[in-house]
Amino acid sequence: MSLRLTLITTWRIIGQRRRDHRTLALVTLVPALLMVLMRYVFDSKPLFERLAPTLLAIFPFIVMFLVTSVATLRERRSGTLERLMTMPIAKLDLLLGYAVAFGLLAVIQVGVAASLCLFWLGLDVKGSFALMFGIAVLDAVLGMALGLFVSAFARTEFQAVQFMPLFAGTQVLLCGLLVPRDHMAGVLARISDFLPLSYAVDALKLITTSAELSRELIQDIGVVAACSLLALAAGAATLRRRTA
Amino acid sequence: MNSCAVEVEGLRVVRGGTEVLHGLDCSIPRSALTALVGPSGCGKSTLLRAMVGVQVVAQGRVTVLGRAAGSRALRGRIGYATESPAVYADLSVRDNLRYFAAILKAEAPAAELVLEQVGLTRESERLVAQLSGGQLSRTSLAVALLNQPELLILDEPTIGLDPVLREELWRLFHQLAGDLGATLIVSSHIMDEAARCEQLLMMRDGRILAGDTPEGVRRSTGSQDLEQAFMRLAGETGAAVGTPA
């Protein structure tokens, strides 16, 4: 593993995205736009205040999942991954390069969406704004890591896109967006305990409603971070130097 | 020190349930230009992939520069270009070269040098996605040349190029083997291209038909040209359908 190789890979991935203005605009602005829609579709500030933390977890998660699974699938399909595997670069360097590049993109995306909620849509955050921002970025990184991992099982970009409703959609339904998790059918509530997005949503709910740095909050953050690392490690395991 | 750059013993490869290489043996001499010729689908690419160490192998041994193919010490000592160009379409030619050069820790002017070698200096700022097919494969070739590797494995590098460019590239290959002492293995399905190489490996249906100098192959088969030699060798193995020996 080498910091140098990670950073030059990050720089290369940023270079690839930099020219693609449309994707950049979509990634940074779409979650913010959806936030505005949510605010005025319900047209109720209290309701928005209740939903906004959940949405701040969901939108970056989904967007990062999609962007990453397509980008890494391309790397696999175009032969560049095979080429890299013949060179002196570790799999982890490559994956961390992706993680840092898309993590930076997530920072911008969450920054735009969160600022909008705070300064225009009137979301009131009781806890630390910086920590809320950090949790949302971590959650975007989780989406990214899952996207990386899942891309190993897609042969085409069509399949990769269809994995989104499967892996992200189910988590969105079960994370407590529609009804609180403890109001769901018992089995589903149990299942949602095993889905990482649930913990990201819980953490964001806690930070917006309480200034206290509770043990529960720290646990939630820990689970999201651990799941991200786990998904990255699983992603590394799917990269092979030799293929059939 | 072994005089062979690559040695392949009893190599069997199975892809998608079918055996594509059937216990193949061959050796590639150092500091020479070896052409690997045979019809498409005969297993050339698979053999090259096994040498690079990216192919899952069912049985057999592949030794490259004295080490097992694919071992860590070989990474960066081999230049490899696949038939389909493995470069980033959404970066410029130069940015592609800079990225791979940084990984290989190639000298700073390496990118400029290889651009000149493959004749892409004028296109260096263009986005790879906007290049023609020939320019694309030359970009991929340029990446393989970056760190002046001791062993260059090139899969159909001249496919789709106009004859003038093809000629230029073959001159470059000869030059790399001759002046710089590199070992080159270049696959092609065009027999004519192989005629001027120092060594020749003829392949068909996952087997080596002949491994000799082009002159040697012609002589031993009593043929005028390599095309004819191929026909005769294919006839001998009995695998040919409707080809008179």
Coordinates of C-alpha atoms in Angstrom, one line a residue:
Chain A
M1 CA 0.0 0.0 0.0
S2 CA 1.3 3.4 -0.8
L3 CA -0.1 6.9 -0.2
R4 CA 1.5 8.1 -3.4
L5 CA -0.3 5.5 -5.6
T6 CA -3.6 6.2 -3.8
L7 CA -3.3 9.9 -4.5
I8 CA -2.3 9.7 -8.1
T9 CA -5.2 7.4 -8.6
T10 CA -7.5 9.9 -6.9
W11 CA -6.1 12.6 -9.2
R12 CA -6.7 10.5 -12.3
I13 CA -10.3 9.8 -11.3
I14 CA -10.9 13.4 -10.6
G15 CA -9.5 14.2 -14.0
Q16 CA -11.9 11.8 -15.6
R17 CA -14.9 13.4 -13.9
R18 CA -13.7 17.0 -14.3
R19 CA -14.4 17.0 -18.1
D20 CA -17.8 15.4 -17.5
H21 CA -19.6 18.6 -16.5
R22 CA -23.0 17.1 -16.7
T23 CA -22.3 14.3 -14.3
L24 CA -20.7 16.8 -11.9
A25 CA -23.7 19.1 -12.1
L26 CA -26.1 16.2 -11.6
V27 CA -24.2 14.8 -8.6
T28 CA -23.9 18.1 -6.8
L29 CA -27.3 19.6 -7.6
V30 CA -29.8 16.7 -7.8
P31 CA -29.9 15.9 -4.1
A32 CA -30.3 19.6 -3.3
L33 CA -33.2 19.9 -5.8
L34 CA -34.9 16.9 -4.3
M35 CA -34.6 18.5 -0.9
V36 CA -36.4 21.6 -2.1
L37 CA -39.1 19.5 -3.7
M38 CA -39.6 17.6 -0.5
R39 CA -39.9 20.8 1.5
Y40 CA -42.6 22.2 -0.8
V41 CA -44.4 19.0 -1.7
F42 CA -45.4 18.6 1.9
D43 CA -45.4 22.3 2.3
S44 CA -45.1 21.9 6.0
K45 CA -42.0 22.9 7.9
P46 CA -42.4 20.5 10.9
L47 CA -42.8 17.6 8.5
F48 CA -39.8 18.6 6.5
E49 CA -37.8 18.9 9.7
R50 CA -38.7 15.4 10.6
L51 CA -37.9 14.0 7.1
A52 CA -34.8 16.1 6.2
P53 CA -32.2 14.1 8.2
T54 CA -33.4 10.9 6.6
L55 CA -33.3 12.4 3.2
L56 CA -29.8 13.8 3.8
A57 CA -28.8 10.2 4.4
I58 CA -30.7 8.7 1.5
F59 CA -29.9 11.0 -1.5
P60 CA -26.1 11.0 -1.2
F61 CA -26.1 7.3 -0.5
I62 CA -28.0 6.5 -3.7
V63 CA -26.1 8.9 -6.0
M64 CA -22.7 7.6 -4.8
F65 CA -23.8 4.0 -5.1
L66 CA -24.8 4.6 -8.7
V67 CA -21.8 6.7 -9.8
T68 CA -19.3 4.3 -8.3
S69 CA -20.8 1.1 -9.5
V70 CA -20.8 2.4 -13.1
A71 CA -17.3 3.9 -12.8
T72 CA -15.7 0.7 -11.5
L73 CA -17.6 -1.5 -13.8
R74 CA -16.1 0.5 -16.7
E75 CA -12.7 0.0 -15.2
R76 CA -13.3 -3.7 -15.2
R77 CA -14.8 -3.9 -18.6
S78 CA -12.4 -1.5 -20.5
G79 CA -9.3 -3.6 -19.7
T80 CA -7.7 -0.8 -17.7
L81 CA -8.2 -2.8 -14.5
E82 CA -6.3 -5.8 -16.0
R83 CA -3.6 -3.5 -17.1
L84 CA -3.2 -2.0 -13.6
M85 CA -3.1 -5.5 -12.2
T86 CA 0.1 -6.2 -14.2
M87 CA 1.7 -3.1 -12.7
P88 CA 3.2 -2.4 -9.3
I89 CA 0.0 -1.1 -7.6
A90 CA -1.9 -2.7 -4.8
K91 CA -5.6 -3.4 -5.0
L92 CA -6.1 -1.3 -1.9
D93 CA -4.3 1.7 -3.5
L94 CA -6.8 1.5 -6.4
L95 CA -9.8 1.2 -4.1
L96 CA -8.7 3.9 -1.7
G97 CA -8.0 6.1 -4.8
Y98 CA -11.7 5.7 -5.7
A99 CA -12.8 6.2 -2.1
V100 CA -10.9 9.5 -1.7
A101 CA -12.0 10.8 -5.1
F102 CA -15.6 10.0 -4.7
G103 CA -15.5 10.9 -1.0
L104 CA -14.4 14.4 -2.1
L105 CA -17.3 14.5 -4.5
A106 CA -19.6 13.5 -1.6
V107 CA -18.3 16.3 0.5
I108 CA -19.3 18.8 -2.2
Q109 CA -22.7 17.1 -2.7
V110 CA -23.5 16.9 0.9
G111 CA -22.2 20.5 1.4
V112 CA -24.6 21.9 -1.1
A113 CA -27.6 19.8 0.1
A114 CA -27.0 20.4 3.8
S115 CA -26.3 24.2 3.4
L116 CA -29.5 24.5 1.5
C117 CA -31.5 22.8 4.2
L118 CA -30.0 24.9 6.9
F119 CA -29.9 28.3 5.4
W120 CA -32.9 28.3 3.1
L121 CA -35.3 25.5 4.0
G122 CA -35.1 26.2 7.7
L123 CA -33.9 22.9 9.0
D124 CA -32.9 23.3 12.7
V125 CA -29.9 21.3 13.7
K126 CA -29.6 21.0 17.5
G127 CA -26.3 19.1 17.5
S128 CA -23.0 20.1 15.9
F129 CA -23.3 21.1 12.2
A130 CA -19.8 19.8 11.5
L131 CA -20.7 16.4 12.9
M132 CA -23.9 16.2 10.9
F133 CA -21.9 17.0 7.8
G134 CA -19.4 14.3 8.7
I135 CA -22.1 11.7 9.2
A136 CA -23.7 12.6 5.8
V137 CA -20.3 12.3 4.1
L138 CA -19.6 9.0 5.8
D139 CA -23.0 7.8 4.6
A140 CA -22.1 8.8 1.0
V141 CA -18.8 6.9 1.4
L142 CA -20.9 3.9 2.5
G143 CA -23.0 4.1 -0.7
M144 CA -19.8 4.4 -2.6
A145 CA -18.2 1.3 -1.0
L146 CA -21.3 -0.8 -1.6
G147 CA -21.4 0.4 -5.2
L148 CA -17.8 -0.7 -5.6
F149 CA -18.5 -4.1 -4.2
V150 CA -21.7 -4.7 -6.1
S151 CA -20.1 -3.7 -9.4
A152 CA -18.2 -7.0 -9.3
F153 CA -21.4 -8.9 -9.9
A154 CA -22.6 -6.8 -12.8
R155 CA -21.6 -7.7 -16.3
T156 CA -23.2 -4.7 -18.0
E157 CA -24.0 -1.2 -17.1
F158 CA -27.7 -2.1 -17.3
Q159 CA -27.3 -4.7 -14.6
A160 CA -25.3 -2.2 -12.5
V161 CA -28.1 0.3 -12.6
Q162 CA -30.6 -2.4 -11.7
F163 CA -28.7 -3.3 -8.6
M164 CA -29.6 0.2 -7.3
P165 CA -33.2 -0.6 -6.5
L166 CA -32.1 -4.0 -5.1
F167 CA -29.3 -2.8 -2.8
A168 CA -30.2 0.8 -2.2
G169 CA -34.0 0.7 -2.7
T170 CA -34.7 -2.0 -0.1
Q171 CA -32.5 -0.1 2.4
V172 CA -34.4 3.1 1.7
L173 CA -37.8 1.4 2.3
L174 CA -36.6 -0.2 5.5
C175 CA -34.5 2.7 7.0
G176 CA -37.4 4.4 8.7
L177 CA -38.2 7.0 6.0
L178 CA -41.9 5.9 5.6
V179 CA -42.6 4.8 9.1
P180 CA -40.3 4.6 12.2
R181 CA -38.5 1.3 12.2
D182 CA -40.1 0.1 15.4
H183 CA -43.6 0.5 13.8
M184 CA -42.8 -1.9 10.9
A185 CA -43.7 -5.6 10.9
G186 CA -41.5 -7.4 13.3
V187 CA -39.5 -9.3 10.7
L188 CA -38.8 -6.1 8.7
A189 CA -37.7 -4.3 11.8
R190 CA -35.2 -7.0 12.5
I191 CA -34.0 -7.0 9.0
S192 CA -33.5 -3.2 9.1
D193 CA -31.3 -3.8 12.1
F194 CA -28.9 -5.4 9.7
L195 CA -28.9 -2.7 7.0
P196 CA -26.2 -0.1 7.4
L197 CA -28.3 2.8 5.9
S198 CA -30.7 2.4 9.0
Y199 CA -27.8 3.5 11.2
A200 CA -26.8 6.4 9.1
V201 CA -30.4 7.6 9.2
D202 CA -30.6 7.1 13.0
A203 CA -27.4 9.0 13.5
L204 CA -28.6 12.0 11.4
K205 CA -31.9 12.0 13.2
L206 CA -30.2 12.1 16.6
I207 CA -27.8 14.9 15.6
T208 CA -30.5 17.1 14.3
T209 CA -32.8 16.6 17.4
S210 CA -30.3 16.7 20.2
A211 CA -27.2 18.6 21.1
E212 CA -26.0 15.7 23.2
L213 CA -23.2 13.4 22.0
S214 CA -25.0 10.3 23.2
R215 CA -23.6 6.8 23.3
E216 CA -26.3 5.7 20.8
L217 CA -25.1 8.3 18.3
I218 CA -21.5 7.2 18.6
Q219 CA -22.5 3.6 18.1
D220 CA -24.5 4.5 15.0
I221 CA -21.5 6.3 13.5
G222 CA -19.3 3.3 14.4
V223 CA -21.6 0.9 12.6
V224 CA -21.7 3.0 9.4
A225 CA -17.9 3.4 9.4
A226 CA -17.4 -0.3 10.0
C227 CA -19.8 -1.2 7.2
S228 CA -18.0 1.1 4.8
L229 CA -14.7 -0.5 5.6
L230 CA -16.2 -3.9 5.3
A231 CA -17.6 -3.1 1.9
L232 CA -14.3 -1.7 0.8
A233 CA -12.5 -4.8 1.9
A234 CA -15.1 -7.0 0.2
G235 CA -14.6 -4.8 -2.9
A236 CA -10.9 -5.5 -2.8
A237 CA -11.5 -9.2 -2.6
T238 CA -13.5 -9.0 -5.8
L239 CA -10.5 -7.5 -7.7
R240 CA -8.4 -10.3 -9.2
R241 CA -5.0 -10.2 -10.7
R242 CA -5.8 -13.4 -12.6
T243 CA -9.1 -13.9 -14.4
A244 CA -10.6 -16.7 -16.5
Chain B
M1 CA 21.1 -16.8 -16.7
N2 CA 18.6 -18.5 -18.9
S3 CA 18.8 -17.7 -22.6
C4 CA 15.0 -17.8 -22.9
A5 CA 12.8 -14.9 -21.9
V6 CA 9.7 -17.0 -21.6
E7 CA 9.3 -20.7 -21.2
V8 CA 6.0 -22.5 -21.4
E9 CA 5.6 -26.1 -20.4
G10 CA 2.5 -28.2 -20.7
L11 CA 0.2 -25.2 -20.5
R12 CA -3.5 -26.1 -20.3
V13 CA -6.1 -23.3 -20.1
V14 CA -9.8 -23.8 -19.8
R15 CA -12.1 -20.9 -20.5
G16 CA -15.9 -21.0 -20.1
G17 CA -15.8 -24.8 -19.9
T18 CA -13.8 -25.4 -23.1
E19 CA -10.1 -26.2 -23.2
V20 CA -8.5 -23.5 -25.4
L21 CA -4.8 -24.4 -24.8
H22 CA -4.1 -28.1 -24.9
G23 CA -0.8 -28.7 -23.0
L24 CA 1.2 -26.3 -25.0
D25 CA 5.1 -26.0 -24.9
C26 CA 7.1 -23.2 -26.4
S27 CA 10.0 -20.9 -25.6
I28 CA 10.8 -17.3 -26.6
P29 CA 14.4 -16.2 -27.0
R30 CA 15.7 -13.1 -25.3
S31 CA 16.5 -9.9 -27.1
A32 CA 14.6 -10.9 -30.2
L33 CA 11.4 -10.1 -32.0
T34 CA 9.1 -13.1 -32.0
A35 CA 5.9 -13.2 -33.9
L36 CA 3.0 -15.3 -32.7
V37 CA 0.8 -16.0 -35.7
G38 CA -2.4 -17.9 -36.2
P39 CA -6.0 -17.4 -37.1
S40 CA -8.2 -15.5 -34.8
G41 CA -9.7 -17.7 -32.0
C42 CA -6.7 -20.1 -32.0
G43 CA -5.6 -19.1 -28.5
K44 CA -3.0 -16.4 -29.2
S45 CA -4.4 -13.9 -26.7
T46 CA -4.9 -16.6 -24.0
L47 CA -1.3 -17.7 -24.4
L48 CA -0.1 -14.1 -24.1
R49 CA -2.4 -13.5 -21.1
A50 CA -0.8 -16.5 -19.4
M51 CA 2.7 -15.1 -20.0
V52 CA 1.6 -11.7 -18.5
G53 CA 0.2 -13.6 -15.6
V54 CA -3.4 -12.5 -15.8
Q55 CA -4.9 -15.7 -17.0
V56 CA -6.2 -18.4 -14.7
V57 CA -4.2 -21.5 -15.7
A58 CA -5.5 -25.1 -15.3
Q59 CA -2.2 -26.8 -15.6
G60 CA 1.4 -26.3 -16.7
R61 CA 4.2 -23.8 -16.0
V62 CA 5.0 -20.4 -17.5
T63 CA 8.4 -18.9 -16.6
V64 CA 9.0 -15.3 -17.5
L65 CA 12.5 -13.7 -17.1
G66 CA 13.4 -16.5 -14.7
R67 CA 10.3 -16.2 -12.5
A68 CA 6.9 -17.7 -12.4
A69 CA 4.5 -15.6 -14.6
G70 CA 2.5 -13.1 -12.7
S71 CA 4.9 -13.0 -9.7
R72 CA 5.2 -9.7 -7.9
A73 CA 8.8 -9.0 -9.0
L74 CA 7.7 -9.0 -12.6
R75 CA 5.1 -6.3 -12.3
G76 CA 6.5 -3.3 -14.1
R77 CA 9.2 -5.2 -15.9
I78 CA 6.7 -6.3 -18.6
G79 CA 4.9 -4.0 -21.0
Y80 CA 1.6 -5.4 -22.1
A81 CA -1.0 -4.2 -24.6
T82 CA -4.2 -6.0 -25.2
E83 CA -6.0 -6.2 -28.5
S84 CA -8.7 -3.9 -27.3
P85 CA -7.1 -0.7 -26.1
A86 CA -7.0 -0.5 -22.3
V87 CA -6.8 3.2 -21.7
Y88 CA -9.2 5.8 -20.1
A89 CA -11.5 7.2 -22.8
D90 CA -12.4 10.3 -20.7
L91 CA -8.8 11.4 -20.3
S92 CA -6.4 13.0 -22.8
V93 CA -3.6 10.9 -24.3
R94 CA -1.0 12.7 -22.2
D95 CA -3.0 12.3 -19.0
N96 CA -3.3 8.6 -19.6
L97 CA 0.4 8.3 -20.1
R98 CA 1.2 10.4 -17.0
Y99 CA -1.0 8.3 -14.8
F100 CA 0.5 5.0 -15.9
A101 CA 4.0 6.5 -15.9
A102 CA 3.5 7.6 -12.3
I103 CA 2.5 4.1 -11.3
L104 CA 5.5 2.6 -13.0
K105 CA 7.8 5.3 -11.6
A106 CA 9.0 6.0 -15.2
E107 CA 11.3 8.9 -15.8
A108 CA 9.7 12.2 -16.3
P109 CA 10.3 12.5 -20.1
A110 CA 9.1 9.0 -20.7
A111 CA 5.6 10.1 -21.7
E112 CA 7.0 12.5 -24.4
L113 CA 9.4 9.8 -25.7
V114 CA 6.7 7.2 -26.2
L115 CA 4.4 9.7 -27.8
E116 CA 7.0 10.3 -30.4
Q117 CA 7.7 6.6 -30.8
V118 CA 4.1 5.8 -31.6
G119 CA 3.6 9.1 -33.6
L120 CA 1.0 10.7 -31.4
T121 CA 2.8 13.9 -30.3
R122 CA 0.4 16.0 -32.2
E123 CA -2.7 14.3 -30.7
S124 CA -1.4 14.3 -27.1
E125 CA -3.9 16.8 -25.8
R126 CA -6.9 15.2 -27.4
L127 CA -9.4 13.2 -25.4
V128 CA -8.9 9.4 -26.0
A129 CA -12.6 9.1 -26.8
Q130 CA -12.2 11.3 -29.8
L131 CA -9.3 9.3 -31.4
S132 CA -9.6 7.0 -34.4
G133 CA -9.3 3.3 -33.9
G134 CA -5.6 3.3 -35.0
Q135 CA -4.7 6.2 -32.7
L136 CA -6.5 4.5 -29.9
S137 CA -4.5 1.3 -30.2
R138 CA -1.3 3.3 -30.5
T139 CA -2.2 5.1 -27.2
S140 CA -2.5 1.7 -25.6
L141 CA 0.8 0.6 -27.1
A142 CA 2.5 3.8 -25.8
V143 CA 1.5 2.9 -22.3
A144 CA 3.1 -0.5 -22.7
L145 CA 6.4 1.2 -23.8
L146 CA 6.5 3.6 -20.9
N147 CA 9.1 2.2 -18.6
Q148 CA 11.2 0.7 -21.4
P149 CA 10.3 -2.9 -20.3
E150 CA 12.7 -5.8 -20.8
L151 CA 9.8 -7.8 -22.2
L152 CA 7.0 -6.4 -24.4
I153 CA 3.9 -8.5 -25.0
L154 CA 1.7 -7.0 -27.7
D155 CA -1.5 -8.5 -28.8
E156 CA -2.4 -7.5 -32.4
P157 CA -0.9 -4.0 -32.1
T158 CA -1.2 -3.3 -35.8
I159 CA -4.8 -4.3 -36.4
G160 CA -6.8 -1.7 -38.3
L161 CA -3.8 0.5 -39.1
D162 CA -3.0 1.8 -42.5
P163 CA -0.1 0.1 -44.2
V164 CA 2.3 3.0 -43.8
L165 CA 1.7 3.1 -40.0
R166 CA 2.0 -0.6 -39.8
E167 CA 5.3 -0.5 -41.5
E168 CA 6.5 2.2 -39.0
L169 CA 5.4 0.3 -36.0
W170 CA 7.2 -2.9 -37.2
R171 CA 10.3 -0.8 -37.7
L172 CA 9.9 0.4 -34.1
F173 CA 9.5 -3.2 -32.9
H174 CA 12.7 -4.2 -34.7
Q175 CA 14.5 -1.3 -33.3
L176 CA 13.4 -2.0 -29.7
A177 CA 14.6 -5.6 -30.1
G178 CA 17.8 -4.7 -32.0
D179 CA 19.2 -1.5 -30.5
L180 CA 17.7 -1.7 -27.0
G181 CA 17.9 -5.5 -26.5
A182 CA 14.3 -5.8 -25.5
T183 CA 12.4 -9.1 -26.0
L184 CA 9.2 -8.6 -28.0
I185 CA 6.3 -11.0 -28.5
V186 CA 3.9 -9.6 -31.1
S187 CA 0.8 -11.5 -32.2
S188 CA -0.8 -11.1 -35.5
H189 CA -3.1 -12.9 -37.9
I190 CA -1.2 -11.6 -40.9
M191 CA 1.5 -14.1 -42.0
D192 CA 3.4 -11.4 -44.0
E193 CA 4.1 -9.4 -40.9
A194 CA 5.7 -12.4 -39.3
A195 CA 8.0 -13.1 -42.2
R196 CA 10.5 -10.4 -41.2
C197 CA 10.7 -11.4 -37.5
E198 CA 13.6 -13.3 -36.1
Q199 CA 11.5 -15.9 -34.5
L200 CA 8.1 -17.4 -35.4
L201 CA 5.5 -19.3 -33.4
M202 CA 2.7 -20.7 -35.5
M203 CA -0.5 -21.5 -33.7
R204 CA -3.7 -23.3 -34.5
D205 CA -6.5 -24.6 -32.3
G206 CA -4.7 -24.2 -29.1
R207 CA -1.5 -25.9 -30.2
I208 CA 1.9 -24.7 -31.5
L209 CA 2.4 -25.9 -35.1
A210 CA 5.9 -24.6 -35.4
G211 CA 8.5 -22.6 -33.5
D212 CA 11.5 -21.6 -35.6
T213 CA 12.9 -18.8 -37.7
P214 CA 10.7 -17.9 -40.6
E215 CA 13.3 -19.3 -42.9
G216 CA 13.5 -22.5 -40.9
V217 CA 9.7 -23.0 -41.1
R218 CA 9.7 -22.5 -44.8
R219 CA 12.6 -24.9 -45.3
S220 CA 11.3 -27.7 -43.1
T221 CA 7.9 -27.6 -44.8
G222 CA 9.3 -27.0 -48.3
S223 CA 7.1 -24.0 -48.8
Q224 CA 7.4 -20.8 -50.8
D225 CA 5.8 -18.7 -48.1
L226 CA 4.5 -18.9 -44.6
E227 CA 0.9 -19.1 -45.7
Q228 CA 1.7 -22.3 -47.6
A229 CA 3.8 -23.6 -44.7
F230 CA 0.8 -23.0 -42.3
M231 CA -1.4 -25.0 -44.6
R232 CA 1.0 -27.9 -44.8
L233 CA 1.5 -27.9 -41.0
A234 CA -2.2 -27.7 -40.4
G235 CA -2.7 -30.6 -42.8
E236 CA -0.1 -32.7 -41.0
T237 CA -1.8 -32.4 -37.6
G238 CA -4.9 -33.8 -39.2
A239 CA -7.0 -31.0 -37.7
A240 CA -7.6 -29.3 -41.0
V241 CA -11.0 -29.7 -42.7
G242 CA -10.7 -29.7 -46.5
T243 CA -7.2 -28.4 -46.6
P244 CA -5.0 -30.5 -48.8
A245 CA -1.6 -31.2 -47.3

